[in-house]
Amino acid sequence: MSTIRCHITVSLDGYVAGPNQSGENPLGEGGERLHEWALATDAWQAHHGGGGGERSADSEVIDETVAGVGAYVMGRRMFAGAGPWDPDWRGWWGEDPPFHAPVFVVTHHAREPLEMEGGTTFHFVTEGVAAAVEQARAAAGERDVMVAGGAATVQQVLAAGLLDELYLHTVPVLLGGGERLLDHVGAPRLEIVKTVGSPTVTHVKYRVVRQAG
Amino acid sequence: MSTIRCHITVSLDGYVAGPNQSGENPLGEGGERLHEWALATDAWQAHHGGGGGERSADSEVIDETVAGVGAYVMGRRMFAGAGPWDPDWRGWWGEDPPFHAPVFVVTHHAREPLEMEGGTTFHFVTEGVAAAVEQARAAAGERDVMVAGGAATVQQVLAAGLLDELYLHTVPVLLGGGERLLDHVGAPRLEIVKTVGSPTVTHVKYRVVRQAG
């Protein structure tokens, strides 16, 4: 049975993006600082088709998060931004996106599947986040489903009781505003599975405990 | 030179107390879950004059936080609650409070120092939080000053650029509302000093980097 997982970076004050997000600045003010730790790793660079980067405890965390993923779920804003829906949009990632697996995009706009190079196919799901998770689970087989984001989609999956594992990467940055991750998620029961500290980020993997009944 | 320190427990969604705080329920709904990890340690029990509790990684964190403290700063709500000021109030901790050092209470109400048993004396500072930190620093000598809380006082000390070290204990609990720690603190620069993981709480010590100028 596949695990429904999410890994995401948050600021110490709980934001996944800074204030004043826009089309030109989707991460908001200061938001790029959230991702410096990942960009510095060899694992991230290799996964995104580049070279360089450092081998570190953070690299091992990246390796762990990308291993064994058979399908992805993402929100429409992560795929296409918040603006008007462009039916010909092919994502932010070029012709060979770094997913190499089926990606189920939650949107109100029906569209035929979009097959890219390297094994990535975007499927557009109009029946909501639970349907997207179910279709991703079926596509993933024995492998895991990764909820790629953004925050609203993670919140919906968590609030719906569909998430099994949340791996948070917390960086010592205070953004003071923006898009919070852990609002509107109800009261899921979480247990710490593991903690990995590094000089620039704290990784904690949580298991979401299924409530009886 | 003494270090101005704070250690405090927060929920995963950033609250130091849950929703609907009141005189009867100062920690708010669910807030008592924040402190279960500390209560379970032998170190906390010993520091508060009790026995029992477990020896664990969490105990060592408690030992570290209580060692070398020469004076405390706290807000009036931590000393006396949010209700009307009672000039005869002697704190929540009985006649032998667990501080065993001078405690500088920030309040608008002038009052003579209140000497308790065991070395604790409450001093009432009406000139604001910076004055309280300065008086505590003078009283502590070579030892450290601990900012005991509550959240508003920690925020003021941090926003005023007076804090040197923030040791956060994050528990995997979602309170969904209440009193947030890291709002209204400006944009202090933080660096990770150390990370200690345990099955029930994640301890991360941050250094506050002094900005040039």
Short mmCIF file of C-alpha atoms in Angstrom, two decimals:
data_model
loop_
_atom_site.label_atom_id
_atom_site.label_comp_id
_atom_site.label_asym_id
_atom_site.label_seq_id
_atom_site.Cartn_x
_atom_site.Cartn_y
_atom_site.Cartn_z
CA MET A 1 0.00 0.00 0.00
CA SER A 2 1.47 3.33 -0.98
CA THR A 3 2.04 6.12 1.50
CA ILE A 4 0.65 9.60 0.85
CA ARG A 5 3.53 11.92 1.65
CA CYS A 6 4.35 15.60 1.65
CA HIS A 7 7.63 17.32 2.22
CA ILE A 8 7.77 21.07 2.30
CA THR A 9 9.96 23.90 3.57
CA VAL A 10 8.58 26.46 6.02
CA SER A 11 9.99 29.52 7.72
CA LEU A 12 10.37 29.45 11.49
CA ASP A 13 7.17 31.49 11.69
CA GLY A 14 5.33 28.92 9.59
CA TYR A 15 5.15 30.40 6.09
CA VAL A 16 5.78 28.62 2.78
CA ALA A 17 5.90 31.95 0.93
CA GLY A 18 6.53 35.52 2.04
CA PRO A 19 4.23 38.55 1.88
CA ASN A 20 3.07 40.18 -1.37
CA GLN A 21 3.17 37.15 -3.64
CA SER A 22 2.63 37.95 -7.31
CA GLY A 23 3.07 36.46 -10.76
CA GLU A 24 6.57 37.93 -10.93
CA ASN A 25 7.37 36.92 -7.36
CA PRO A 26 5.48 33.69 -6.60
CA LEU A 27 7.50 33.06 -3.41
CA GLY A 28 6.74 36.53 -1.99
CA GLU A 29 9.22 38.83 -0.28
CA GLY A 30 12.09 36.84 1.18
CA GLY A 31 10.54 33.54 0.13
CA GLU A 32 13.55 32.50 -1.94
CA ARG A 33 15.47 32.18 1.33
CA LEU A 34 13.35 29.14 2.14
CA HIS A 35 14.92 27.13 -0.65
CA GLU A 36 18.58 28.05 -0.38
CA TRP A 37 19.31 24.95 1.71
CA ALA A 38 17.92 22.62 -0.97
CA LEU A 39 19.59 24.39 -3.88
CA ALA A 40 22.93 24.00 -2.07
CA THR A 41 22.71 20.19 -2.13
CA ASP A 42 24.11 17.90 -4.81
CA ALA A 43 20.94 15.81 -4.52
CA TRP A 44 18.64 18.67 -5.55
CA GLN A 45 20.93 19.69 -8.39
CA ALA A 46 21.12 16.12 -9.69
CA HIS A 47 17.34 15.60 -9.41
CA HIS A 48 16.80 18.76 -11.45
CA GLY A 49 19.26 17.73 -14.13
CA GLY A 50 22.15 19.94 -13.03
CA GLY A 51 25.54 19.27 -11.45
CA GLY A 52 27.41 20.59 -8.45
CA GLY A 53 26.08 21.25 -5.00
CA GLU A 54 27.33 19.83 -1.73
CA ARG A 55 26.99 16.38 -0.19
CA SER A 56 25.55 16.84 3.31
CA ALA A 57 22.94 15.65 5.77
CA ASP A 58 20.54 17.82 3.78
CA SER A 59 21.39 15.87 0.60
CA GLU A 60 20.36 12.65 2.29
CA VAL A 61 17.04 14.17 3.24
CA ILE A 62 16.45 15.19 -0.39
CA ASP A 63 17.40 11.70 -1.59
CA GLU A 64 14.95 10.21 0.88
CA THR A 65 12.09 12.46 -0.19
CA VAL A 66 12.46 11.81 -3.91
CA ALA A 67 12.97 8.04 -3.59
CA GLY A 68 10.05 5.70 -4.19
CA VAL A 69 7.59 8.27 -5.50
CA GLY A 70 5.24 6.86 -8.15
CA ALA A 71 2.88 9.82 -8.65
CA TYR A 72 2.39 13.43 -7.59
CA VAL A 73 -0.58 15.61 -6.64
CA MET A 74 -0.39 19.38 -7.03
CA GLY A 75 -2.71 22.37 -6.92
CA ARG A 76 -3.50 24.44 -9.97
CA ARG A 77 -1.52 27.41 -8.63
CA MET A 78 1.60 25.32 -8.37
CA PHE A 79 1.09 24.15 -11.94
CA ALA A 80 -0.05 27.39 -13.51
CA GLY A 81 -0.01 30.27 -11.01
CA ALA A 82 -2.98 32.22 -9.70
CA GLY A 83 -3.83 34.13 -12.89
CA PRO A 84 -6.38 33.26 -15.62
CA TRP A 85 -6.26 29.63 -16.78
CA ASP A 86 -4.28 29.22 -20.02
CA PRO A 87 -5.44 25.98 -21.69
CA ASP A 88 -2.12 25.68 -23.53
CA TRP A 89 0.12 26.19 -20.47
CA ARG A 90 2.75 23.43 -20.11
CA GLY A 91 4.01 24.15 -16.57
CA TRP A 92 7.07 26.00 -15.26
CA TRP A 93 9.52 23.17 -15.72
CA GLY A 94 10.24 23.07 -19.49
CA GLU A 95 9.67 20.05 -21.72
CA ASP A 96 11.36 17.57 -19.36
CA PRO A 97 9.91 18.29 -15.89
CA PRO A 98 11.69 16.83 -12.84
CA PHE A 99 8.80 14.56 -11.85
CA HIS A 100 9.31 11.61 -14.26
CA ALA A 101 5.93 10.24 -13.16
CA PRO A 102 2.24 11.03 -13.51
CA VAL A 103 1.26 14.36 -11.89
CA PHE A 104 -2.38 14.93 -10.92
CA VAL A 105 -3.26 18.63 -11.03
CA VAL A 106 -6.36 19.70 -9.07
CA THR A 107 -8.21 22.31 -11.12
CA HIS A 108 -11.71 23.38 -12.12
CA HIS A 109 -10.67 23.29 -15.78
CA ALA A 110 -11.00 19.98 -17.63
CA ARG A 111 -8.17 19.24 -20.04
CA GLU A 112 -6.74 16.23 -21.85
CA PRO A 113 -3.64 14.66 -20.25
CA LEU A 114 -0.43 16.48 -21.21
CA GLU A 115 2.45 14.15 -21.88
CA MET A 116 5.90 15.66 -21.45
CA GLU A 117 9.38 14.22 -21.95
CA GLY A 118 11.10 12.02 -19.39
CA GLY A 119 8.03 10.20 -18.12
CA THR A 120 6.06 13.16 -16.72
CA THR A 121 2.38 13.33 -17.71
CA PHE A 122 0.10 15.99 -16.24
CA HIS A 123 -3.44 14.77 -15.59
CA PHE A 124 -6.12 17.37 -14.80
CA VAL A 125 -8.58 16.38 -12.09
CA THR A 126 -11.77 18.40 -11.73
CA GLU A 127 -13.40 16.33 -8.96
CA GLY A 128 -11.34 17.79 -6.10
CA VAL A 129 -8.32 16.89 -4.05
CA ALA A 130 -9.59 13.55 -2.71
CA ALA A 131 -10.19 12.32 -6.27
CA ALA A 132 -6.72 13.48 -7.27
CA VAL A 133 -5.16 11.57 -4.38
CA GLU A 134 -7.14 8.46 -5.30
CA GLN A 135 -6.11 8.63 -8.96
CA ALA A 136 -2.50 9.24 -7.96
CA ARG A 137 -2.61 6.28 -5.59
CA ALA A 138 -3.91 4.03 -8.37
CA ALA A 139 -1.21 5.28 -10.74
CA ALA A 140 1.56 4.88 -8.14
CA GLY A 141 0.88 1.21 -7.52
CA GLU A 142 3.23 0.05 -4.77
CA ARG A 143 5.14 3.33 -4.83
CA ASP A 144 4.26 6.45 -2.85
CA VAL A 145 2.20 9.52 -3.70
CA MET A 146 3.89 12.87 -3.12
CA VAL A 147 1.72 15.91 -2.48
CA ALA A 148 3.91 18.52 -4.12
CA GLY A 149 2.02 21.64 -2.98
CA GLY A 150 1.19 24.41 -2.74
CA ALA A 151 0.10 25.18 0.77
CA ALA A 152 -3.64 25.17 0.02
CA THR A 153 -3.44 21.70 -1.50
CA VAL A 154 -1.39 20.34 1.40
CA GLN A 155 -3.94 21.83 3.81
CA GLN A 156 -6.82 20.19 1.97
CA VAL A 157 -5.14 16.78 1.89
CA LEU A 158 -4.27 17.03 5.58
CA ALA A 159 -7.71 18.30 6.59
CA ALA A 160 -9.35 15.50 4.61
CA GLY A 161 -7.38 12.92 6.60
CA LEU A 162 -5.61 11.65 3.48
CA LEU A 163 -2.01 12.40 4.41
CA ASP A 164 0.17 9.69 5.99
CA GLU A 165 3.47 11.52 6.38
CA LEU A 166 4.55 15.16 6.63
CA TYR A 167 8.27 15.94 6.37
CA LEU A 168 8.85 19.56 7.36
CA HIS A 169 12.06 21.41 6.63
CA THR A 170 12.17 24.47 8.90
CA VAL A 171 14.65 27.23 8.13
CA PRO A 172 15.66 29.91 10.67
CA VAL A 173 14.05 32.72 8.71
CA LEU A 174 11.22 34.97 9.86
CA LEU A 175 9.07 36.15 6.95
CA GLY A 176 6.58 38.07 9.09
CA GLY A 177 3.69 37.37 6.73
CA GLY A 178 2.67 35.46 3.62
CA GLU A 179 1.13 32.03 3.09
CA ARG A 180 1.01 29.83 6.18
CA LEU A 181 1.18 26.08 5.90
CA LEU A 182 -0.57 24.81 9.03
CA ASP A 183 -3.73 26.91 9.10
CA HIS A 184 -7.16 25.39 8.40
CA VAL A 185 -6.00 21.80 8.82
CA GLY A 186 -8.17 20.76 11.76
CA ALA A 187 -6.48 18.80 14.53
CA PRO A 188 -4.66 15.84 12.99
CA ARG A 189 -2.64 13.77 15.45
CA LEU A 190 1.04 13.78 14.57
CA GLU A 191 3.95 11.72 15.84
CA ILE A 192 7.63 12.44 15.33
CA VAL A 193 9.29 9.74 13.21
CA LYS A 194 12.74 11.25 12.89
CA THR A 195 14.71 14.47 13.31
CA VAL A 196 17.70 15.55 11.24
CA GLY A 197 19.51 18.72 12.22
CA SER A 198 21.89 20.66 9.99
CA PRO A 199 23.50 24.09 10.27
CA THR A 200 20.87 25.71 8.07
CA VAL A 201 17.64 23.72 8.38
CA THR A 202 15.82 21.37 10.75
CA HIS A 203 14.13 18.36 9.18
CA VAL A 204 11.38 16.61 11.15
CA LYS A 205 9.33 13.78 9.71
CA TYR A 206 5.86 13.36 11.24
CA ARG A 207 3.48 10.43 10.89
CA VAL A 208 -0.19 11.34 10.72
CA VAL A 209 -1.95 8.99 13.10
CA ARG A 210 -5.22 7.58 11.79
CA GLN A 211 -8.03 8.33 14.21
CA ALA A 212 -10.20 5.38 15.20
CA GLY A 213 -13.71 5.45 13.72
CA MET B 1 29.20 39.28 29.73
CA SER B 2 25.94 37.53 30.37
CA THR B 3 23.76 36.13 27.62
CA ILE B 4 20.10 37.10 27.34
CA ARG B 5 18.31 33.83 26.73
CA CYS B 6 14.82 32.51 26.24
CA HIS B 7 13.60 28.96 26.03
CA ILE B 8 9.98 28.29 25.33
CA THR B 9 7.71 25.55 24.04
CA VAL B 10 5.56 26.09 20.97
CA SER B 11 3.07 23.99 19.06
CA LEU B 12 3.92 22.96 15.52
CA ASP B 13 1.64 25.75 14.34
CA GLY B 14 3.53 28.28 16.46
CA TYR B 15 1.37 28.85 19.52
CA VAL B 16 2.50 29.09 23.15
CA ALA B 17 -1.10 28.81 24.36
CA GLY B 18 -4.29 27.50 22.80
CA PRO B 19 -7.51 29.33 21.95
CA ASN B 20 -9.88 30.78 24.57
CA GLN B 21 -7.37 31.51 27.32
CA SER B 22 -8.96 32.56 30.60
CA GLY B 23 -8.16 32.94 34.27
CA GLU B 24 -9.27 29.36 34.86
CA ASN B 25 -7.46 28.09 31.76
CA PRO B 26 -4.36 30.28 31.23
CA LEU B 27 -2.88 27.85 28.67
CA GLY B 28 -6.05 27.85 26.54
CA GLU B 29 -7.70 24.81 24.98
CA GLY B 30 -5.17 22.05 24.49
CA GLY B 31 -2.33 24.21 25.79
CA GLU B 32 -1.39 21.79 28.57
CA ARG B 33 -0.22 19.38 25.86
CA LEU B 34 2.68 21.75 25.17
CA HIS B 35 4.24 20.99 28.53
CA GLU B 36 3.80 17.23 28.83
CA TRP B 37 7.31 16.60 27.50
CA ALA B 38 8.90 18.75 30.22
CA LEU B 39 6.76 17.37 33.03
CA ALA B 40 7.86 13.86 32.04
CA THR B 41 11.53 14.62 32.72
CA ASP B 42 13.38 14.06 35.98
CA ALA B 43 15.12 17.40 35.44
CA TRP B 44 11.90 19.41 35.48
CA GLN B 45 10.58 17.51 38.47
CA ALA B 46 13.81 18.07 40.39
CA HIS B 47 13.95 21.76 39.48
CA HIS B 48 10.42 22.22 40.76
CA GLY B 49 11.13 20.42 44.00
CA GLY B 50 9.52 17.11 43.11
CA GLY B 51 10.85 13.63 42.42
CA GLY B 52 10.38 11.08 39.68
CA GLY B 53 10.28 11.69 35.96
CA GLU B 54 12.46 10.10 33.32
CA ARG B 55 16.08 10.64 32.37
CA SER B 56 16.19 11.38 28.63
CA ALA B 57 17.56 13.68 25.95
CA ASP B 58 14.81 16.05 27.00
CA SER B 59 16.16 16.06 30.58
CA GLU B 60 19.52 17.22 29.32
CA VAL B 61 17.88 20.08 27.49
CA ILE B 62 16.11 21.14 30.68
CA ASP B 63 19.37 20.91 32.64
CA GLU B 64 21.05 23.08 30.04
CA THR B 65 18.36 25.73 30.11
CA VAL B 66 18.28 26.12 33.90
CA ALA B 67 22.06 26.11 34.34
CA GLY B 68 23.91 29.40 34.75
CA VAL B 69 20.87 31.65 35.08
CA GLY B 70 21.44 34.60 37.41
CA ALA B 71 18.22 36.54 36.92
CA TYR B 72 14.86 36.34 35.16
CA VAL B 73 12.61 38.73 33.25
CA MET B 74 8.88 38.08 33.00
CA GLY B 75 5.76 39.89 31.90
CA ARG B 76 3.03 40.91 34.31
CA ARG B 77 0.63 38.33 32.86
CA MET B 78 3.05 35.53 33.61
CA PHE B 79 3.40 36.80 37.17
CA ALA B 80 -0.20 37.72 37.87
CA GLY B 81 -2.49 36.85 34.93
CA ALA B 82 -4.43 39.24 32.74
CA GLY B 83 -7.02 40.32 35.31
CA PRO B 84 -7.01 43.39 37.59
CA TRP B 85 -3.70 43.99 39.40
CA ASP B 86 -3.74 42.68 42.97
CA PRO B 87 -1.06 44.57 44.94
CA ASP B 88 -0.78 41.68 47.41
CA TRP B 89 -0.42 38.90 44.83
CA ARG B 90 2.61 36.68 45.48
CA GLY B 91 2.77 34.75 42.19
CA TRP B 92 1.55 31.28 41.19
CA TRP B 93 4.49 29.36 42.63
CA GLY B 94 3.91 29.32 46.41
CA GLU B 95 6.31 30.69 48.99
CA ASP B 96 9.41 29.02 47.48
CA PRO B 97 9.24 29.72 43.74
CA PRO B 98 11.49 27.66 41.42
CA PHE B 99 13.60 30.64 40.30
CA HIS B 100 16.03 30.99 43.25
CA ALA B 101 17.22 34.27 41.78
CA PRO B 102 15.98 37.84 41.25
CA VAL B 103 12.97 38.04 38.90
CA PHE B 104 12.21 41.34 37.15
CA VAL B 105 8.49 41.69 36.42
CA VAL B 106 7.53 44.21 33.73
CA THR B 107 4.37 45.98 34.87
CA HIS B 108 2.75 49.42 34.96
CA HIS B 109 2.21 49.04 38.70
CA ALA B 110 5.00 50.17 41.02
CA ARG B 111 5.54 47.92 44.02
CA GLU B 112 8.23 47.25 46.60
CA PRO B 113 10.41 44.20 45.94
CA LEU B 114 8.82 40.97 47.16
CA GLU B 115 11.26 38.61 48.80
CA MET B 116 10.25 34.96 48.79
CA GLU B 117 11.91 31.86 50.20
CA GLY B 118 14.78 30.06 48.48
CA GLY B 119 16.46 33.11 46.97
CA THR B 120 13.67 34.36 44.72
CA THR B 121 12.90 38.07 44.91
CA PHE B 122 10.36 39.67 42.59
CA HIS B 123 11.29 43.19 41.47
CA PHE B 124 8.65 45.29 39.73
CA VAL B 125 9.89 47.37 36.82
CA THR B 126 7.67 50.13 35.47
CA GLU B 127 10.05 51.55 32.83
CA GLY B 128 9.45 48.83 30.24
CA VAL B 129 11.06 45.66 29.03
CA ALA B 130 14.44 47.15 28.08
CA ALA B 131 14.86 48.52 31.59
CA ALA B 132 13.90 45.15 33.04
CA VAL B 133 16.51 43.39 30.89
CA GLU B 134 19.14 45.92 31.93
CA GLN B 135 18.35 45.52 35.63
CA ALA B 136 18.36 41.75 35.28
CA ARG B 137 21.69 41.89 33.50
CA ALA B 138 23.17 43.94 36.33
CA ALA B 139 21.77 41.54 38.92
CA ALA B 140 22.99 38.45 37.05
CA GLY B 141 26.63 39.55 36.94
CA GLU B 142 28.53 36.93 34.96
CA ARG B 143 25.54 34.63 34.84
CA ASP B 144 22.80 34.69 32.18
CA VAL B 145 19.44 36.40 32.05
CA MET B 146 16.47 34.18 31.22
CA VAL B 147 13.41 35.74 29.64
CA ALA B 148 10.78 33.52 31.20
CA GLY B 149 7.75 34.71 29.20
CA GLY B 150 5.01 35.13 28.30
CA ALA B 151 4.85 35.45 24.55
CA ALA B 152 4.33 39.23 24.53
CA THR B 153 7.41 39.78 26.67
CA VAL B 154 9.54 37.48 24.52
CA GLN B 155 8.32 39.33 21.42
CA GLN B 156 9.24 42.70 22.91
CA VAL B 157 12.71 41.56 23.93
CA LEU B 158 13.30 40.03 20.51
CA ALA B 159 11.91 43.02 18.61
CA ALA B 160 14.09 45.38 20.70
CA GLY B 161 17.19 43.48 19.62
CA LEU B 162 17.97 42.46 23.20
CA LEU B 163 17.81 38.67 22.88
CA ASP B 164 21.00 36.66 22.27
CA GLU B 165 19.64 33.13 22.22
CA LEU B 166 16.26 31.51 21.55
CA TYR B 167 15.85 27.84 22.41
CA LEU B 168 12.58 26.57 20.93
CA HIS B 169 10.96 23.31 21.94
CA THR B 170 8.46 22.38 19.24
CA VAL B 171 5.87 19.72 19.99
CA PRO B 172 3.87 17.90 17.28
CA VAL B 173 0.58 19.40 18.36
CA LEU B 174 -1.69 21.64 16.29
CA LEU B 175 -3.64 24.08 18.46
CA GLY B 176 -5.35 25.86 15.56
CA GLY B 177 -5.45 29.19 17.39
CA GLY B 178 -4.31 31.01 20.52
CA GLU B 179 -1.24 33.07 21.34
CA ARG B 180 1.49 32.97 18.71
CA LEU B 181 5.12 33.38 19.68
CA LEU B 182 6.79 34.70 16.54
CA ASP B 183 4.44 37.48 15.46
CA HIS B 184 5.43 41.15 15.73
CA VAL B 185 9.13 40.48 16.18
CA GLY B 186 10.50 42.22 13.11
CA ALA B 187 13.13 40.35 11.12
CA PRO B 188 15.90 39.27 13.48
CA ARG B 189 18.60 37.17 11.86
CA LEU B 190 18.82 33.73 13.44
CA GLU B 191 21.39 30.96 13.16
CA ILE B 192 20.99 27.37 14.25
CA VAL B 193 23.36 26.51 17.10
CA LYS B 194 22.18 22.98 17.83
CA THR B 195 19.34 20.54 17.25
CA VAL B 196 18.19 17.84 19.66
CA GLY B 197 15.48 15.46 18.52
CA SER B 198 13.40 13.26 20.79
CA PRO B 199 10.29 11.14 20.25
CA THR B 200 7.99 13.87 21.55
CA VAL B 201 9.64 17.24 20.96
CA THR B 202 12.23 18.92 18.73
CA HIS B 203 14.68 21.27 20.43
CA VAL B 204 16.48 23.86 18.30
CA LYS B 205 18.74 26.51 19.78
CA TYR B 206 19.08 29.68 17.69
CA ARG B 207 21.61 32.46 18.07
CA VAL B 208 20.29 35.95 17.34
CA VAL B 209 22.88 37.60 15.10
CA ARG B 210 23.63 41.21 15.96
CA GLN B 211 23.06 43.40 12.94
CA ALA B 212 25.88 45.77 12.04
CA GLY B 213 25.12 49.42 12.73
#
